[in-house]
PDB file of C-alpha atoms and ligand atoms in Angstrom:
ATOM      1  CA  MET A   1     132.577 -81.632 -50.274  1.00 60.00           C
ATOM      2  CA  ARG A   2     130.723 -81.875 -46.917  1.00 74.00           C
ATOM      3  CA  SER A   3     131.818 -78.408 -45.789  1.00 84.00           C
ATOM      4  CA  GLU A   4     130.490 -76.976 -48.999  1.00 92.00           C
ATOM      5  CA  LEU A   5     127.160 -78.618 -48.115  1.00 94.00           C
ATOM      6  CA  SER A   6     127.347 -77.086 -44.579  1.00 94.00           C
ATOM      7  CA  GLY A   7     127.933 -73.645 -46.117  1.00 94.00           C
ATOM      8  CA  PHE A   8     125.026 -74.101 -48.483  1.00 95.00           C
ATOM      9  CA  LEU A   9     122.787 -75.115 -45.616  1.00 94.00           C
ATOM     10  CA  ALA A  10     123.848 -72.151 -43.499  1.00 94.00           C
ATOM     11  CA  GLY A  11     122.982 -69.844 -46.297  1.00 95.00           C
ATOM     12  CA  LEU A  12     119.368 -71.084 -46.572  1.00 95.00           C
ATOM     13  CA  THR A  13     116.673 -69.024 -44.934  1.00 89.00           C
ATOM     14  CA  TRP A  14     113.154 -69.593 -43.698  1.00 81.00           C
ATOM     15  CA  PRO A  15     110.758 -67.308 -45.438  1.00 80.00           C
ATOM     16  CA  ARG A  16     108.648 -65.037 -43.256  1.00 85.00           C
ATOM     17  CA  PRO A  17     105.066 -66.529 -43.063  1.00 90.00           C
ATOM     18  CA  GLN A  18     102.288 -64.721 -44.755  1.00 87.00           C
ATOM     19  CA  GLY A  19      98.572 -65.253 -44.070  1.00 84.00           C
ATOM     20  CA  PRO A  20      95.918 -65.053 -41.598  1.00 88.00           C
ATOM     21  CA  GLY A  21      98.073 -65.876 -38.495  1.00 88.00           C
ATOM     22  CA  PHE A  22      96.552 -67.651 -35.484  1.00 94.00           C
ATOM     23  CA  ASP A  23      94.637 -66.704 -32.350  1.00 94.00           C
ATOM     24  CA  PRO A  24      94.691 -69.864 -30.119  1.00 95.00           C
ATOM     25  CA  ASP A  25      91.960 -68.390 -27.809  1.00 95.00           C
ATOM     26  CA  GLY A  26      89.525 -68.425 -30.638  1.00 95.00           C
ATOM     27  CA  ALA A  27      90.453 -71.845 -31.778  1.00 97.00           C
ATOM     28  CA  PRO A  28      87.530 -74.446 -32.040  1.00 97.00           C
ATOM     29  CA  SER A  29      87.127 -76.978 -29.316  1.00 97.00           C
ATOM     30  CA  ASP A  30      87.377 -79.802 -32.002  1.00 97.00           C
ATOM     31  CA  PRO A  31      90.823 -79.973 -33.504  1.00 98.00           C
ATOM     32  CA  VAL A  32      89.532 -81.594 -36.660  1.00 98.00           C
ATOM     33  CA  VAL A  33      87.479 -78.449 -37.301  1.00 98.00           C
ATOM     34  CA  LEU A  34      90.683 -76.400 -36.966  1.00 98.00           C
ATOM     35  CA  PHE A  35      92.525 -78.824 -39.269  1.00 98.00           C
ATOM     36  CA  GLU A  36      89.949 -78.281 -41.988  1.00 98.00           C
ATOM     37  CA  GLN A  37      90.119 -74.498 -41.564  1.00 98.00           C
ATOM     38  CA  TRP A  38      93.905 -74.646 -41.777  1.00 98.00           C
ATOM     39  CA  LEU A  39      93.928 -77.056 -44.777  1.00 98.00           C
ATOM     40  CA  ARG A  40      91.470 -74.792 -46.689  1.00 98.00           C
ATOM     41  CA  GLU A  41      93.648 -71.729 -45.803  1.00 97.00           C
ATOM     42  CA  ALA A  42      96.774 -73.538 -47.076  1.00 97.00           C
ATOM     43  CA  VAL A  43      95.048 -74.327 -50.423  1.00 97.00           C
ATOM     44  CA  ALA A  44      93.806 -70.781 -50.587  1.00 96.00           C
ATOM     45  CA  ALA A  45      97.424 -69.494 -49.926  1.00 94.00           C
ATOM     46  CA  GLY A  46      98.706 -71.519 -52.857  1.00 95.00           C
ATOM     47  CA  VAL A  47     100.534 -74.236 -50.974  1.00 96.00           C
ATOM     48  CA  PRO A  48     100.977 -76.979 -53.551  1.00 96.00           C
ATOM     49  CA  ALA A  49      99.718 -80.471 -52.556  1.00 97.00           C
ATOM     50  CA  ALA A  50      98.510 -79.226 -49.175  1.00 98.00           C
ATOM     51  CA  HIS A  51      96.864 -82.658 -48.549  1.00 98.00           C
ATOM     52  CA  VAL A  52     100.186 -84.468 -48.839  1.00 98.00           C
ATOM     53  CA  MET A  53     101.694 -85.452 -45.452  1.00 98.00           C
ATOM     54  CA  THR A  54     104.457 -87.430 -43.932  1.00 98.00           C
ATOM     55  CA  LEU A  55     103.250 -90.658 -42.376  1.00 98.00           C
ATOM     56  CA  ALA A  56     105.563 -92.160 -39.596  1.00 98.00           C
ATOM     57  CA  THR A  57     105.328 -95.813 -38.503  1.00 98.00           C
ATOM     58  CA  VAL A  58     107.287 -98.181 -36.488  1.00 97.00           C
ATOM     59  CA  ASP A  59     108.163-101.765 -37.123  1.00 96.00           C
ATOM     60  CA  ALA A  60     107.948-104.691 -34.694  1.00 95.00           C
ATOM     61  CA  ALA A  61     111.421-104.056 -33.456  1.00 96.00           C
ATOM     62  CA  GLY A  62     110.631-100.420 -32.733  1.00 96.00           C
ATOM     63  CA  ARG A  63     112.601 -98.961 -35.666  1.00 96.00           C
ATOM     64  CA  PRO A  64     110.935 -95.883 -37.057  1.00 97.00           C
ATOM     65  CA  ASP A  65     110.062 -95.299 -40.693  1.00 97.00           C
ATOM     66  CA  ALA A  66     108.492 -92.279 -42.519  1.00 98.00           C
ATOM     67  CA  ARG A  67     107.309 -91.431 -46.012  1.00 98.00           C
ATOM     68  CA  VAL A  68     105.109 -88.985 -47.898  1.00 98.00           C
ATOM     69  CA  THR A  69     101.560 -90.111 -48.618  1.00 96.00           C
ATOM     70  CA  VAL A  70      98.216 -88.447 -49.677  1.00 95.00           C
ATOM     71  CA  LEU A  71      95.475 -87.796 -47.148  1.00 97.00           C
ATOM     72  CA  GLU A  72      92.496 -89.633 -48.630  1.00 94.00           C
ATOM     73  CA  ASP A  73      89.820 -88.604 -46.141  1.00 94.00           C
ATOM     74  CA  VAL A  74      89.010 -87.337 -42.683  1.00 96.00           C
ATOM     75  CA  ASP A  75      85.985 -88.159 -40.513  1.00 92.00           C
ATOM     76  CA  GLU A  76      85.256 -87.512 -36.931  1.00 90.00           C
ATOM     77  CA  HIS A  77      88.791 -87.838 -35.631  1.00 90.00           C
ATOM     78  CA  ALA A  78      90.235 -90.363 -38.191  1.00 97.00           C
ATOM     79  CA  PHE A  79      92.782 -89.435 -40.947  1.00 98.00           C
ATOM     80  CA  TRP A  80      92.769 -91.920 -43.734  1.00 97.00           C
ATOM     81  CA  VAL A  81      95.623 -93.041 -45.886  1.00 96.00           C
ATOM     82  CA  ALA A  82      95.817 -95.687 -48.700  1.00 92.00           C
ATOM     83  CA  ALA A  83      98.594 -98.222 -48.648  1.00 91.00           C
ATOM     84  CA  SER A  84      99.186-101.775 -49.646  1.00 87.00           C
ATOM     85  CA  ASP A  85      99.186-104.484 -47.013  1.00 86.00           C
ATOM     86  CA  THR A  86     102.383-105.924 -48.503  1.00 86.00           C
ATOM     87  CA  SER A  87     104.454-102.693 -48.554  1.00 89.00           C
ATOM     88  CA  PRO A  88     106.816-101.980 -45.599  1.00 93.00           C
ATOM     89  CA  LYS A  89     104.370 -99.264 -44.320  1.00 95.00           C
ATOM     90  CA  GLY A  90     101.489-101.605 -44.673  1.00 94.00           C
ATOM     91  CA  LYS A  91     103.157-104.379 -42.605  1.00 94.00           C
ATOM     92  CA  GLN A  92     104.261-101.768 -40.077  1.00 97.00           C
ATOM     93  CA  LEU A  93     100.732-100.430 -39.680  1.00 97.00           C
ATOM     94  CA  GLY A  94      99.321-103.925 -39.447  1.00 95.00           C
ATOM     95  CA  ARG A  95     101.780-105.112 -36.853  1.00 96.00           C
ATOM     96  CA  VAL A  96     102.275-102.033 -34.696  1.00 97.00           C
ATOM     97  CA  PRO A  97      98.933-100.163 -35.043  1.00 98.00           C
ATOM     98  CA  VAL A  98     100.132 -96.691 -34.163  1.00 98.00           C
ATOM     99  CA  ALA A  99     101.190 -93.849 -36.537  1.00 98.00           C
ATOM    100  CA  ALA A 100     101.992 -90.139 -36.659  1.00 98.00           C
ATOM    101  CA  LEU A 101     101.264 -87.671 -39.407  1.00 98.00           C
ATOM    102  CA  VAL A 102     102.820 -84.331 -40.195  1.00 98.00           C
ATOM    103  CA  PHE A 103     101.498 -81.611 -42.466  1.00 98.00           C
ATOM    104  CA  HIS A 104     103.785 -78.642 -43.406  1.00 98.00           C
ATOM    105  CA  TRP A 105     102.544 -75.513 -45.045  1.00 97.00           C
ATOM    106  CA  PRO A 106     105.494 -73.245 -45.327  1.00 95.00           C
ATOM    107  CA  GLN A 107     103.830 -70.235 -46.940  1.00 94.00           C
ATOM    108  CA  LEU A 108     101.750 -69.878 -43.887  1.00 95.00           C
ATOM    109  CA  GLY A 109     104.446 -71.031 -41.409  1.00 94.00           C
ATOM    110  CA  ARG A 110     102.246 -73.758 -40.202  1.00 96.00           C
ATOM    111  CA  GLN A 111     102.661 -77.388 -39.144  1.00 98.00           C
ATOM    112  CA  VAL A 112     100.027 -79.874 -37.930  1.00 98.00           C
ATOM    113  CA  ARG A 113     100.952 -83.043 -36.143  1.00 98.00           C
ATOM    114  CA  VAL A 114      98.692 -85.986 -35.524  1.00 98.00           C
ATOM    115  CA  ARG A 115      99.310 -89.120 -33.534  1.00 98.00           C
ATOM    116  CA  GLY A 116      97.034 -92.007 -32.851  1.00 98.00           C
ATOM    117  CA  THR A 117      95.988 -95.646 -33.147  1.00 98.00           C
ATOM    118  CA  VAL A 118      95.456 -97.304 -36.468  1.00 98.00           C
ATOM    119  CA  ARG A 119      92.538 -99.362 -37.844  1.00 97.00           C
ATOM    120  CA  THR A 120      91.517-100.475 -41.314  1.00 95.00           C
ATOM    121  CA  ALA A 121      88.446 -99.360 -43.167  1.00 93.00           C
ATOM    122  CA  ASP A 122      85.554-101.523 -43.800  1.00 91.00           C
ATOM    123  CA  GLU A 123      84.838-102.963 -47.388  1.00 86.00           C
ATOM    124  CA  ALA A 124      82.443-100.315 -48.482  1.00 88.00           C
ATOM    125  CA  ARG A 125      84.792 -97.386 -47.709  1.00 88.00           C
ATOM    126  CA  THR A 126      87.849 -99.275 -49.192  1.00 86.00           C
ATOM    127  CA  ALA A 127      85.931-100.033 -52.464  1.00 84.00           C
ATOM    128  CA  ALA A 128      84.697 -96.428 -52.769  1.00 85.00           C
ATOM    129  CA  ALA A 129      88.199 -95.144 -52.312  1.00 84.00           C
ATOM    130  CA  PHE A 130      89.692 -97.578 -54.744  1.00 82.00           C
ATOM    131  CA  GLU A 131      87.195 -96.570 -57.375  1.00 80.00           C
ATOM    132  CA  ARG A 132      88.295 -92.919 -56.938  1.00 83.00           C
ATOM    133  CA  LEU A 133      91.939 -93.776 -57.795  1.00 79.00           C
ATOM    134  CA  SER A 134      93.335 -93.005 -61.179  1.00 75.00           C
ATOM    135  CA  ALA A 135      93.750 -95.754 -63.611  1.00 72.00           C
ATOM    136  CA  GLN A 136      97.580 -95.635 -63.090  1.00 70.00           C
ATOM    137  CA  ALA A 137      97.213 -95.867 -59.296  1.00 73.00           C
ATOM    138  CA  ARG A 138      94.843 -98.838 -59.638  1.00 70.00           C
ATOM    139  CA  ALA A 139      97.156-100.570 -61.950  1.00 69.00           C
ATOM    140  CA  GLU A 140     100.032-100.119 -59.513  1.00 69.00           C
ATOM    141  CA  ALA A 141      97.871-101.466 -56.717  1.00 70.00           C
ATOM    142  CA  LEU A 142      97.078-104.494 -58.880  1.00 65.00           C
ATOM    143  CA  VAL A 143     100.713-105.084 -59.808  1.00 60.00           C
ATOM    144  CA  ASP A 144     101.606-104.494 -56.107  1.00 58.00           C
ATOM    145  CA  ARG A 145     104.964-105.611 -54.587  1.00 56.00           C
ATOM    146  CA  GLN A 146     105.714-101.950 -53.695  1.00 60.00           C
ATOM    147  CA  SER A 147     109.127-101.229 -52.313  1.00 58.00           C
ATOM    148  CA  ARG A 148     110.633-104.643 -53.416  1.00 57.00           C
ATOM    149  CA  PRO A 149     113.876-104.179 -55.482  1.00 60.00           C
ATOM    150  CA  LEU A 150     113.220-103.323 -59.042  1.00 55.00           C
ATOM    151  CA  HIS A 151     115.367-105.638 -61.185  1.00 57.00           C
ATOM    152  CA  ASP A 152     113.434-105.375 -64.418  1.00 57.00           C
ATOM    153  CA  GLU A 153     112.052-102.023 -65.386  1.00 58.00           C
ATOM    154  CA  GLU A 154     110.746-103.188 -68.657  1.00 60.00           C
ATOM    155  CA  TRP A 155     108.705-105.868 -66.933  1.00 52.00           C
ATOM    156  CA  LEU A 156     107.152-103.172 -64.756  1.00 55.00           C
ATOM    157  CA  SER A 157     106.381-100.892 -67.728  1.00 59.00           C
ATOM    158  CA  ASP A 158     104.680-103.776 -69.450  1.00 57.00           C
ATOM    159  CA  ALA A 159     102.731-104.853 -66.468  1.00 54.00           C
ATOM    160  CA  LEU A 160     101.413-101.303 -65.802  1.00 53.00           C
ATOM    161  CA  GLY A 161     100.629-100.866 -69.381  1.00 55.00           C
ATOM    162  CA  ASP A 162      98.821-104.162 -70.040  1.00 54.00           C
ATOM    163  CA  PRO A 163      95.086-103.811 -69.703  1.00 45.00           C
ATOM    164  CA  SER A 164      94.724-107.455 -68.760  1.00 48.00           C
ATOM    165  CA  ASP A 165      96.078-106.402 -65.355  1.00 49.00           C
ATOM    166  CA  LEU A 166      93.087-104.232 -64.966  1.00 50.00           C
ATOM    167  CA  VAL A 167      90.645-107.032 -65.728  1.00 45.00           C
ATOM    168  CA  LEU A 168      89.676-107.300 -62.048  1.00 47.00           C
ATOM    169  CA  LEU A 169      88.388-103.844 -62.203  1.00 47.00           C
ATOM    170  CA  GLU A 170      85.774-104.795 -64.759  1.00 45.00           C
ATOM    171  CA  ASP A 171      84.209-107.287 -62.404  1.00 47.00           C
ATOM    172  CA  PRO A 172      81.879-105.443 -60.184  1.00 43.00           C
ATOM    173  CA  GLY A 173      82.435-108.193 -57.426  1.00 47.00           C
ATOM    174  CA  ALA A 174      86.087-107.328 -57.390  1.00 48.00           C
ATOM    175  CA  SER A 175      86.213-103.503 -57.309  1.00 50.00           C
ATOM    176  CA  THR A 176      89.235-103.592 -55.128  1.00 54.00           C
ATOM    177  CA  VAL A 177      92.349-105.702 -54.558  1.00 62.00           C
ATOM    178  CA  PRO A 178      92.869-107.681 -51.418  1.00 65.00           C
ATOM    179  CA  VAL A 179      96.150-106.080 -50.411  1.00 77.00           C
ATOM    180  CA  TRP A 180      95.041-102.495 -50.984  1.00 84.00           C
ATOM    181  CA  ARG A 181      93.709-100.917 -47.896  1.00 89.00           C
ATOM    182  CA  LEU A 182      92.602 -97.692 -46.320  1.00 94.00           C
ATOM    183  CA  TRP A 183      94.227 -97.134 -42.935  1.00 96.00           C
ATOM    184  CA  GLY A 184      92.699 -94.752 -40.436  1.00 98.00           C
ATOM    185  CA  VAL A 185      94.772 -92.948 -37.918  1.00 98.00           C
ATOM    186  CA  ASP A 186      92.364 -92.261 -34.914  1.00 98.00           C
ATOM    187  CA  ALA A 187      93.823 -89.009 -33.583  1.00 98.00           C
ATOM    188  CA  GLY A 188      94.524 -89.151 -29.859  1.00 98.00           C
ATOM    189  CA  ARG A 189      96.734 -86.004 -29.999  1.00 98.00           C
ATOM    190  CA  MET A 190      96.989 -83.100 -32.484  1.00 98.00           C
ATOM    191  CA  GLU A 191      99.286 -80.099 -32.327  1.00 98.00           C
ATOM    192  CA  PHE A 192      98.990 -76.906 -34.328  1.00 98.00           C
ATOM    193  CA  PHE A 193     102.120 -74.851 -34.825  1.00 97.00           C
ATOM    194  CA  GLN A 194     102.161 -71.312 -36.090  1.00 95.00           C
ATOM    195  CA  ALA A 195     105.456 -69.769 -36.767  1.00 93.00           C
ATOM    196  CA  ALA A 196     106.012 -66.076 -35.643  1.00 90.00           C
ATOM    197  CA  GLY A 197     105.330 -63.620 -38.368  1.00 82.00           C
ATOM    198  CA  ALA A 198     102.235 -62.400 -40.033  1.00 63.00           C
ATOM    199  CA  ASP A 199     100.203 -61.214 -36.975  1.00 62.00           C
ATOM    200  CA  ALA A 200     101.662 -63.829 -34.458  1.00 54.00           C
ATOM    201  CA  ASP A 201     102.990 -61.845 -31.448  1.00 63.00           C
ATOM    202  CA  GLY A 202     106.719 -62.244 -31.859  1.00 80.00           C
ATOM    203  CA  HIS A 203     107.034 -65.921 -31.003  1.00 88.00           C
ATOM    204  CA  HIS A 204     105.911 -69.288 -32.325  1.00 92.00           C
ATOM    205  CA  LEU A 205     102.546 -70.557 -31.177  1.00 95.00           C
ATOM    206  CA  ARG A 206     101.843 -74.202 -30.325  1.00 97.00           C
ATOM    207  CA  LEU A 207      98.394 -75.435 -29.336  1.00 98.00           C
ATOM    208  CA  ARG A 208      98.096 -79.197 -28.476  1.00 98.00           C
ATOM    209  CA  TYR A 209      94.746 -81.055 -28.188  1.00 98.00           C
ATOM    210  CA  SER A 210      94.642 -84.412 -26.339  1.00 98.00           C
ATOM    211  CA  ARG A 211      91.686 -86.687 -26.361  1.00 97.00           C
ATOM    212  CA  THR A 212      90.604 -88.733 -23.315  1.00 95.00           C
ATOM    213  CA  ASP A 213      87.279 -90.676 -23.186  1.00 92.00           C
ATOM    214  CA  GLY A 214      86.054 -88.925 -26.252  1.00 89.00           C
ATOM    215  CA  ALA A 215      86.724 -85.336 -24.973  1.00 96.00           C
ATOM    216  CA  TRP A 216      89.413 -82.981 -26.168  1.00 97.00           C
ATOM    217  CA  ALA A 217      91.538 -81.064 -23.709  1.00 97.00           C
ATOM    218  CA  ARG A 218      93.656 -78.107 -24.975  1.00 97.00           C
ATOM    219  CA  GLU A 219      97.005 -76.696 -23.753  1.00 97.00           C
ATOM    220  CA  MET A 220      99.534 -74.195 -25.155  1.00 97.00           C
ATOM    221  CA  LEU A 221     103.158 -75.489 -25.308  1.00 96.00           C
ATOM    222  CA  ARG A 222     106.382 -73.572 -25.025  1.00 93.00           C
ATOM    223  CA  PRO A 223     107.619 -72.832 -28.513  1.00 91.00           C
TER     224      PRO A 223
HETATM  225  C1  FMN B   1     103.556 -86.715 -53.244  1.00 92.85           C
HETATM  226  C2  FMN B   1     103.651 -88.147 -52.950  1.00 92.85           C
HETATM  227  C3  FMN B   1     102.527 -88.798 -52.597  1.00 92.85           C
HETATM  228  C4  FMN B   1     102.601 -90.175 -52.264  1.00 92.85           C
HETATM  229  N1  FMN B   1     101.362 -90.809 -51.874  1.00 92.85           N
HETATM  230  C5  FMN B   1     101.412 -92.035 -51.601  1.00 92.85           C
HETATM  231  C6  FMN B   1     100.165 -92.774 -51.045  1.00 92.85           C
HETATM  232  O1  FMN B   1      99.128 -92.164 -50.868  1.00 92.85           O
HETATM  233  N2  FMN B   1     100.270 -94.112 -50.779  1.00 92.85           N
HETATM  234  C7  FMN B   1     101.389 -94.748 -50.935  1.00 92.85           C
HETATM  235  O2  FMN B   1     101.446 -95.972 -50.641  1.00 92.85           O
HETATM  236  N3  FMN B   1     102.600 -94.195 -51.319  1.00 92.85           N
HETATM  237  C8  FMN B   1     102.607 -92.801 -51.573  1.00 92.85           C
HETATM  238  N4  FMN B   1     103.783 -92.243 -52.073  1.00 92.85           N
HETATM  239  C9  FMN B   1     105.015 -93.054 -52.100  1.00 92.85           C
HETATM  240  C10 FMN B   1     105.669 -93.227 -50.676  1.00 92.85           C
HETATM  241  O3  FMN B   1     106.218 -92.024 -50.289  1.00 92.85           O
HETATM  242  C11 FMN B   1     106.608 -94.393 -50.577  1.00 92.85           C
HETATM  243  O4  FMN B   1     107.661 -94.160 -51.432  1.00 92.85           O
HETATM  244  C12 FMN B   1     105.975 -95.794 -50.982  1.00 92.85           C
HETATM  245  O5  FMN B   1     104.631 -95.821 -50.459  1.00 92.85           O
HETATM  246  C13 FMN B   1     106.748 -96.830 -50.223  1.00 92.85           C
HETATM  247  O6  FMN B   1     106.790 -96.695 -48.897  1.00 92.85           O
HETATM  248  P1  FMN B   1     107.187 -97.973 -47.850  1.00 92.85           P
HETATM  249  O7  FMN B   1     108.320 -98.626 -48.463  1.00 92.85           O
HETATM  250  O8  FMN B   1     107.535 -97.234 -46.579  1.00 92.85           O
HETATM  251  O9  FMN B   1     105.963 -98.766 -47.785  1.00 92.85           O
HETATM  252  C14 FMN B   1     103.791 -90.865 -52.308  1.00 92.85           C
HETATM  253  C15 FMN B   1     104.948 -90.207 -52.680  1.00 92.85           C
HETATM  254  C16 FMN B   1     104.887 -88.883 -52.973  1.00 92.85           C
HETATM  255  C17 FMN B   1     106.164 -88.210 -53.344  1.00 92.85           C
END
């Protein structure tokens, strides 16, 4: 069985990237500007869910964890993600406030890595983001207990389908739920990877930005 999987994996290929390619010399001095440019190019190239990323965290014992989440917002150098306080990722972000993000846009042969320290959003930003959620997502946030074992699927369907669970939302003073938060990853390091192909000159390109005392420094890395 396993050897069949090995053969299957060996037969998989990596598509040649299409798209605009990358000229690191012409890259902006602010990596968030470059991130926005690449995100827009990914969407224009038809990458599905280009704003979906892998969020990596560590727990108090130093064990890593990772899962896919949606990028809710970006400002200055913070990347914002929504997660419940009580979920494993919420506990990890709260106890060990560092995180890494990875975006992968295969059609363009691009990856963006972000690493930084974590902080929570203030009430106004959190409430505004909560209001933008779909009714389903708000219901899930209200029901909470994400990632606990699911023993009773019928109960969950009932809970998510019962408008009384959404009663909090009708009270303007309670436009969010206490456990639901926006977490900001303040980027201290960002790396842009462009796979060879398109107009790249024969090898992969890696440009890393590091932030010290508010200023970004740039360097190319060996591929
Ligand atoms: C496309 C996609 C987007 C997702 N977006 C989010 C998100 O924004 N926030 C979230 O808490 N979970 C999101 N999830 C679910 C997470 O991947 C994960 O299963 C869940 O948050 C539990 O993670 P945890 O046990 O590490 O806390 C998403 C999953 C997928 C497949």
